[in-house]
């Protein structure tokens, strides 16, 4: 229960940052079917409405997508809640997730290729043609405005999020019959990281030596304990100067670090970007991950441009830390 509460708080923080500053997505492979099912169950619970038949279908062979999970959750949640609110007298809500091959015949504003398509359909009152053209416009809403109604921002934010993921969102509606929103997200190839052979490779890699830099003692301790539990040897630093000192001494003694994890911002000290610049001069082959709670920072969105090989958003789960480290090591 505590973990779920923390995840919801983290999701809310990211949504606020996305809206306030246009935070770019930090994308990782995601099981879209699991995400859709989870958001569907959470979103329909507690909504006061006339009896609505609710159905959710996800393809068994659904491909993964490279997405920012928190942002895509926001998109699906918004569409499901909108669909429920469009049926005050009852009806049917249907959510599906399937593989889809986009071609020129689809006339969609995305390149041809494989996509995961998420569809949210309702049998509500529908949207007339003149209003349908403006559903993604900021501050446009078919609902009453107000703190308990809507501000006309939900779908415009959804449109922005999907576009930043290299996908698109479309809508079709028939007044008196209902509305359907379709979200297209670029799919990625199948992975099998759960096989015994893959797990054994991970186990062998998790014996490396790692340097963690963060100015918050609680976070340093938490990451250190997670890495120790995975089998890594860990040393910690409070700022860039200390990290550089430890890294230099490790090379001199022949016990160099296999990877460094650097916090983006350090109060009254050298942060991640300045530190990696110095580390590259010391060791051009340094492997580094950038860590931050600010997903809209260019260093998180485009970490490779700054000399990093991966990025992590705070707060993160152990599985996320494992996956990014395994990918690099």
GROMACS .gro file of C-alpha atoms in nm:
model
  329
    1UNK     CA    1   0.000   0.000   0.000
    2UNK     CA    2   0.287   0.236   0.080
    3UNK     CA    3   0.451   0.164  -0.256
    4UNK     CA    4   0.126   0.230  -0.441
    5UNK     CA    5   0.078   0.559  -0.254
    6UNK     CA    6   0.433   0.667  -0.341
    7UNK     CA    7   0.381   0.576  -0.708
    8UNK     CA    8   0.063   0.784  -0.721
    9UNK     CA    9   0.236   1.081  -0.556
   10UNK     CA   10   0.527   1.053  -0.801
   11UNK     CA   11   0.285   1.035  -1.094
   12UNK     CA   12   0.102   1.347  -0.974
   13UNK     CA   13   0.430   1.539  -0.940
   14UNK     CA   14   0.532   1.444  -1.294
   15UNK     CA   15   0.192   1.548  -1.429
   16UNK     CA   16   0.228   1.890  -1.267
   17UNK     CA   17   0.579   1.932  -1.408
   18UNK     CA   18   0.460   1.822  -1.754
   19UNK     CA   19   0.182   2.079  -1.756
   20UNK     CA   20   0.383   2.362  -1.599
   21UNK     CA   21   0.704   2.324  -1.797
   22UNK     CA   22   0.625   2.085  -2.079
   23UNK     CA   23   0.840   1.809  -1.931
   24UNK     CA   24   0.970   1.582  -2.205
   25UNK     CA   25   0.925   1.206  -2.178
   26UNK     CA   26   1.196   0.985  -2.036
   27UNK     CA   27   1.117   0.669  -2.230
   28UNK     CA   28   1.173   0.308  -2.132
   29UNK     CA   29   1.032  -0.023  -2.262
   30UNK     CA   30   0.682  -0.064  -2.119
   31UNK     CA   31   0.422  -0.341  -2.111
   32UNK     CA   32   0.139  -0.129  -2.253
   33UNK     CA   33  -0.124  -0.397  -2.191
   34UNK     CA   34  -0.045  -0.409  -1.821
   35UNK     CA   35  -0.045  -0.029  -1.806
   36UNK     CA   36  -0.383   0.001  -1.980
   37UNK     CA   37  -0.545  -0.264  -1.761
   38UNK     CA   38  -0.416  -0.102  -1.444
   39UNK     CA   39  -0.523   0.251  -1.541
   40UNK     CA   40  -0.862   0.123  -1.655
   41UNK     CA   41  -0.935  -0.045  -1.322
   42UNK     CA   42  -0.819   0.255  -1.119
   43UNK     CA   43  -0.999   0.513  -1.334
   44UNK     CA   44  -1.346   0.356  -1.335
   45UNK     CA   45  -1.345   0.293  -0.960
   46UNK     CA   46  -1.530   0.556  -0.761
   47UNK     CA   47  -1.676   0.750  -1.055
   48UNK     CA   48  -2.037   0.836  -0.981
   49UNK     CA   49  -2.245   0.766  -1.288
   50UNK     CA   50  -2.546   0.574  -1.412
   51UNK     CA   51  -2.483   0.202  -1.475
   52UNK     CA   52  -2.207   0.173  -1.733
   53UNK     CA   53  -2.091  -0.155  -1.883
   54UNK     CA   54  -1.712  -0.154  -1.875
   55UNK     CA   55  -1.490  -0.369  -2.095
   56UNK     CA   56  -1.113  -0.376  -2.138
   57UNK     CA   57  -0.932  -0.593  -2.394
   58UNK     CA   58  -0.556  -0.616  -2.453
   59UNK     CA   59  -0.399  -0.836  -2.720
   60UNK     CA   60  -0.203  -1.132  -2.582
   61UNK     CA   61   0.081  -1.066  -2.828
   62UNK     CA   62   0.079  -0.690  -2.764
   63UNK     CA   63   0.419  -0.541  -2.835
   64UNK     CA   64   0.603  -0.316  -2.595
   65UNK     CA   65   0.640   0.057  -2.655
   66UNK     CA   66   0.920   0.293  -2.559
   67UNK     CA   67   0.730   0.540  -2.340
   68UNK     CA   68   0.732   0.754  -2.030
   69UNK     CA   69   0.499   0.538  -1.821
   70UNK     CA   70   0.371   0.821  -1.600
   71UNK     CA   71   0.282   1.040  -1.897
   72UNK     CA   72   0.107   0.763  -2.090
   73UNK     CA   73  -0.089   0.672  -1.778
   74UNK     CA   74  -0.207   1.032  -1.768
   75UNK     CA   75  -0.328   1.009  -2.129
   76UNK     CA   76  -0.523   0.684  -2.080
   77UNK     CA   77  -0.669   0.801  -1.748
   78UNK     CA   78  -0.789   1.128  -1.898
   79UNK     CA   79  -0.961   0.956  -2.191
   80UNK     CA   80  -1.130   0.695  -1.970
   81UNK     CA   81  -1.260   0.956  -1.725
   82UNK     CA   82  -1.386   1.171  -2.015
   83UNK     CA   83  -1.566   0.871  -2.163
   84UNK     CA   84  -1.735   0.792  -1.832
   85UNK     CA   85  -1.846   1.152  -1.789
   86UNK     CA   86  -1.991   1.150  -2.141
   87UNK     CA   87  -2.243   0.886  -2.033
   88UNK     CA   88  -2.442   1.040  -1.744
   89UNK     CA   89  -2.740   0.821  -1.830
   90UNK     CA   90  -2.540   0.500  -1.862
   91UNK     CA   91  -2.394   0.319  -2.160
   92UNK     CA   92  -2.087   0.114  -2.252
   93UNK     CA   93  -1.718   0.193  -2.212
   94UNK     CA   94  -1.476  -0.015  -2.417
   95UNK     CA   95  -1.097   0.012  -2.396
   96UNK     CA   96  -0.871  -0.190  -2.624
   97UNK     CA   97  -0.497  -0.216  -2.684
   98UNK     CA   98  -0.374  -0.389  -2.998
   99UNK     CA   99  -0.086  -0.406  -3.243
  100UNK     CA  100  -0.135  -0.192  -3.551
  101UNK     CA  101   0.061  -0.147  -3.872
  102UNK     CA  102   0.038   0.212  -3.998
  103UNK     CA  103   0.054   0.260  -4.375
  104UNK     CA  104   0.002   0.550  -4.612
  105UNK     CA  105  -0.362   0.445  -4.651
  106UNK     CA  106  -0.428   0.545  -4.290
  107UNK     CA  107  -0.344   0.911  -4.360
  108UNK     CA  108  -0.202   0.953  -4.011
  109UNK     CA  109   0.060   1.218  -3.922
  110UNK     CA  110   0.320   0.956  -3.827
  111UNK     CA  111   0.571   0.747  -4.027
  112UNK     CA  112   0.473   0.403  -4.156
  113UNK     CA  113   0.558   0.123  -3.916
  114UNK     CA  114   0.447  -0.082  -3.617
  115UNK     CA  115   0.247   0.086  -3.344
  116UNK     CA  116   0.052  -0.001  -3.032
  117UNK     CA  117  -0.299   0.141  -3.068
  118UNK     CA  118  -0.502   0.223  -2.758
  119UNK     CA  119  -0.872   0.291  -2.824
  120UNK     CA  120  -1.122   0.433  -2.576
  121UNK     CA  121  -1.485   0.417  -2.694
  122UNK     CA  122  -1.807   0.532  -2.529
  123UNK     CA  123  -2.175   0.528  -2.626
  124UNK     CA  124  -2.239   0.877  -2.495
  125UNK     CA  125  -2.393   1.179  -2.660
  126UNK     CA  126  -2.106   1.224  -2.905
  127UNK     CA  127  -1.945   1.547  -3.027
  128UNK     CA  128  -2.078   1.755  -3.315
  129UNK     CA  129  -1.856   1.831  -3.614
  130UNK     CA  130  -1.789   2.196  -3.530
  131UNK     CA  131  -1.678   2.106  -3.177
  132UNK     CA  132  -1.490   1.793  -3.286
  133UNK     CA  133  -1.236   2.005  -3.475
  134UNK     CA  134  -1.138   2.183  -3.154
  135UNK     CA  135  -1.124   1.901  -2.895
  136UNK     CA  136  -0.742   1.920  -2.871
  137UNK     CA  137  -0.732   2.299  -2.847
  138UNK     CA  138  -0.619   2.442  -2.509
  139UNK     CA  139  -0.904   2.565  -2.290
  140UNK     CA  140  -1.169   2.416  -2.516
  141UNK     CA  141  -1.420   2.198  -2.331
  142UNK     CA  142  -1.764   2.057  -2.397
  143UNK     CA  143  -1.817   2.043  -2.019
  144UNK     CA  144  -1.895   2.323  -1.778
  145UNK     CA  145  -1.579   2.497  -1.661
  146UNK     CA  146  -1.471   2.509  -1.299
  147UNK     CA  147  -1.261   2.335  -1.036
  148UNK     CA  148  -1.504   2.044  -1.014
  149UNK     CA  149  -1.587   2.030  -1.387
  150UNK     CA  150  -1.299   2.094  -1.622
  151UNK     CA  151  -1.053   2.352  -1.747
  152UNK     CA  152  -1.032   2.237  -2.108
  153UNK     CA  153  -0.669   2.131  -2.069
  154UNK     CA  154  -0.689   1.752  -2.046
  155UNK     CA  155  -0.700   1.659  -2.414
  156UNK     CA  156  -0.454   1.929  -2.520
  157UNK     CA  157  -0.201   1.790  -2.270
  158UNK     CA  158  -0.275   1.436  -2.396
  159UNK     CA  159  -0.214   1.550  -2.754
  160UNK     CA  160   0.118   1.709  -2.653
  161UNK     CA  161   0.234   1.399  -2.463
  162UNK     CA  162   0.155   1.158  -2.747
  163UNK     CA  163   0.324   1.386  -3.003
  164UNK     CA  164   0.641   1.400  -2.789
  165UNK     CA  165   0.645   1.018  -2.798
  166UNK     CA  166   0.648   1.019  -3.179
  167UNK     CA  167   0.286   0.907  -3.200
  168UNK     CA  168  -0.051   1.065  -3.265
  169UNK     CA  169  -0.403   1.077  -3.124
  170UNK     CA  170  -0.718   1.085  -3.335
  171UNK     CA  171  -1.089   1.109  -3.262
  172UNK     CA  172  -1.409   1.010  -3.436
  173UNK     CA  173  -1.760   1.077  -3.312
  174UNK     CA  174  -2.123   1.050  -3.417
  175UNK     CA  175  -2.369   1.276  -3.230
  176UNK     CA  176  -2.611   1.065  -3.035
  177UNK     CA  177  -2.410   0.746  -3.078
  178UNK     CA  178  -2.072   0.796  -2.912
  179UNK     CA  179  -1.705   0.883  -2.945
  180UNK     CA  180  -1.380   0.693  -2.996
  181UNK     CA  181  -1.027   0.818  -2.929
  182UNK     CA  182  -0.729   0.632  -3.079
  183UNK     CA  183  -0.374   0.670  -2.948
  184UNK     CA  184  -0.086   0.541  -3.164
  185UNK     CA  185   0.250   0.479  -2.993
  186UNK     CA  186   0.558   0.346  -3.180
  187UNK     CA  187   0.611  -0.021  -3.092
  188UNK     CA  188   0.945  -0.186  -3.024
  189UNK     CA  189   1.066  -0.541  -3.080
  190UNK     CA  190   1.005  -0.829  -2.846
  191UNK     CA  191   1.241  -0.877  -2.554
  192UNK     CA  192   1.294  -1.176  -2.331
  193UNK     CA  193   1.475  -1.064  -2.018
  194UNK     CA  194   1.294  -1.319  -1.800
  195UNK     CA  195   1.469  -1.626  -1.942
  196UNK     CA  196   1.702  -1.822  -1.708
  197UNK     CA  197   2.000  -1.748  -1.937
  198UNK     CA  198   1.929  -1.374  -1.927
  199UNK     CA  199   1.884  -1.377  -1.549
  200UNK     CA  200   2.219  -1.554  -1.509
  201UNK     CA  201   2.389  -1.286  -1.721
  202UNK     CA  202   2.237  -1.017  -1.502
  203UNK     CA  203   2.354  -1.196  -1.189
  204UNK     CA  204   2.712  -1.207  -1.321
  205UNK     CA  205   2.710  -0.837  -1.408
  206UNK     CA  206   2.578  -0.730  -1.070
  207UNK     CA  207   2.921  -0.777  -0.908
  208UNK     CA  208   3.071  -0.455  -1.036
  209UNK     CA  209   3.196  -0.148  -0.849
  210UNK     CA  210   2.965   0.156  -0.853
  211UNK     CA  211   3.006   0.519  -0.744
  212UNK     CA  212   2.691   0.707  -0.640
  213UNK     CA  213   2.681   1.087  -0.609
  214UNK     CA  214   2.383   1.265  -0.449
  215UNK     CA  215   2.369   1.554  -0.204
  216UNK     CA  216   2.076   1.403  -0.010
  217UNK     CA  217   2.207   1.152   0.243
  218UNK     CA  218   1.880   0.956   0.250
  219UNK     CA  219   1.889   0.903  -0.127
  220UNK     CA  220   2.258   0.808  -0.124
  221UNK     CA  221   2.186   0.552   0.145
  222UNK     CA  222   1.880   0.415  -0.035
  223UNK     CA  223   2.057   0.371  -0.370
  224UNK     CA  224   2.360   0.223  -0.196
  225UNK     CA  225   2.147  -0.036  -0.018
  226UNK     CA  226   1.964  -0.127  -0.339
  227UNK     CA  227   2.292  -0.176  -0.522
  228UNK     CA  228   2.442  -0.376  -0.233
  229UNK     CA  229   2.138  -0.602  -0.238
  230UNK     CA  230   2.199  -0.665  -0.609
  231UNK     CA  231   2.559  -0.765  -0.533
  232UNK     CA  232   2.744  -0.446  -0.633
  233UNK     CA  233   3.027  -0.285  -0.440
  234UNK     CA  234   2.926   0.073  -0.368
  235UNK     CA  235   3.096   0.397  -0.266
  236UNK     CA  236   2.909   0.725  -0.225
  237UNK     CA  237   2.987   1.095  -0.266
  238UNK     CA  238   2.795   1.407  -0.163
  239UNK     CA  239   2.908   1.628  -0.453
  240UNK     CA  240   3.112   1.638  -0.771
  241UNK     CA  241   3.441   1.724  -0.604
  242UNK     CA  242   3.420   1.422  -0.375
  243UNK     CA  243   3.314   1.198  -0.665
  244UNK     CA  244   3.614   1.308  -0.874
  245UNK     CA  245   3.848   1.244  -0.581
  246UNK     CA  246   3.713   0.893  -0.525
  247UNK     CA  247   3.719   0.811  -0.897
  248UNK     CA  248   4.079   0.930  -0.937
  249UNK     CA  249   4.199   0.735  -0.633
  250UNK     CA  250   4.021   0.419  -0.755
  251UNK     CA  251   4.205   0.435  -1.088
  252UNK     CA  252   4.537   0.493  -0.913
  253UNK     CA  253   4.491   0.181  -0.699
  254UNK     CA  254   4.389  -0.034  -0.995
  255UNK     CA  255   4.031  -0.074  -0.867
  256UNK     CA  256   3.844   0.157  -1.105
  257UNK     CA  257   3.470   0.202  -1.088
  258UNK     CA  258   3.263   0.020  -1.349
  259UNK     CA  259   2.990   0.284  -1.342
  260UNK     CA  260   2.894   0.614  -1.180
  261UNK     CA  261   2.545   0.742  -1.095
  262UNK     CA  262   2.536   1.122  -1.077
  263UNK     CA  263   2.260   1.348  -0.947
  264UNK     CA  264   2.182   1.632  -1.188
  265UNK     CA  265   2.162   1.914  -0.933
  266UNK     CA  266   2.377   1.952  -0.622
  267UNK     CA  267   2.316   2.234  -0.377
  268UNK     CA  268   2.631   2.442  -0.324
  269UNK     CA  269   2.842   2.199  -0.521
  270UNK     CA  270   2.934   2.050  -0.858
  271UNK     CA  271   2.636   1.877  -1.021
  272UNK     CA  272   2.612   1.589  -1.264
  273UNK     CA  273   2.685   1.774  -1.587
  274UNK     CA  274   2.997   1.948  -1.457
  275UNK     CA  275   3.114   1.623  -1.296
  276UNK     CA  276   3.078   1.410  -1.609
  277UNK     CA  277   3.277   1.669  -1.806
  278UNK     CA  278   3.564   1.626  -1.560
  279UNK     CA  279   3.529   1.247  -1.547
  280UNK     CA  280   3.553   1.215  -1.926
  281UNK     CA  281   3.888   1.397  -1.912
  282UNK     CA  282   4.008   1.149  -1.650
  283UNK     CA  283   3.857   0.842  -1.818
  284UNK     CA  284   3.711   0.873  -2.172
  285UNK     CA  285   3.548   0.530  -2.129
  286UNK     CA  286   3.354   0.622  -1.815
  287UNK     CA  287   3.003   0.476  -1.794
  288UNK     CA  288   2.757   0.712  -1.626
  289UNK     CA  289   2.387   0.747  -1.546
  290UNK     CA  290   2.224   1.083  -1.480
  291UNK     CA  291   1.969   1.098  -1.199
  292UNK     CA  292   1.703   1.366  -1.138
  293UNK     CA  293   1.344   1.439  -1.045
  294UNK     CA  294   1.317   1.699  -1.322
  295UNK     CA  295   1.221   1.511  -1.639
  296UNK     CA  296   1.201   1.832  -1.843
  297UNK     CA  297   1.573   1.905  -1.815
  298UNK     CA  298   1.757   1.856  -2.147
  299UNK     CA  299   2.019   1.640  -1.974
  300UNK     CA  300   1.747   1.388  -1.882
  301UNK     CA  301   1.567   1.397  -2.216
  302UNK     CA  302   1.888   1.380  -2.424
  303UNK     CA  303   2.136   1.228  -2.180
  304UNK     CA  304   2.370   1.093  -2.449
  305UNK     CA  305   2.441   1.449  -2.569
  306UNK     CA  306   2.596   1.519  -2.228
  307UNK     CA  307   2.814   1.209  -2.207
  308UNK     CA  308   2.575   0.982  -2.015
  309UNK     CA  309   2.466   0.633  -2.117
  310UNK     CA  310   2.135   0.629  -1.931
  311UNK     CA  311   1.894   0.832  -1.719
  312UNK     CA  312   1.673   0.767  -1.417
  313UNK     CA  313   1.386   0.978  -1.286
  314UNK     CA  314   1.334   1.006  -0.912
  315UNK     CA  315   1.162   0.827  -0.755
  316UNK     CA  316   1.234   0.495  -0.925
  317UNK     CA  317   1.177   0.129  -0.849
  318UNK     CA  318   1.449  -0.130  -0.803
  319UNK     CA  319   1.346  -0.292  -1.133
  320UNK     CA  320   1.403   0.035  -1.320
  321UNK     CA  321   1.750   0.069  -1.168
  322UNK     CA  322   1.835  -0.291  -1.255
  323UNK     CA  323   1.720  -0.256  -1.615
  324UNK     CA  324   1.912   0.062  -1.695
  325UNK     CA  325   2.230  -0.071  -1.531
  326UNK     CA  326   2.205  -0.405  -1.707
  327UNK     CA  327   2.155  -0.231  -2.041
  328UNK     CA  328   2.475  -0.030  -1.993
  329UNK     CA  329   2.698  -0.291  -1.828
   0.00000   0.00000   0.00000
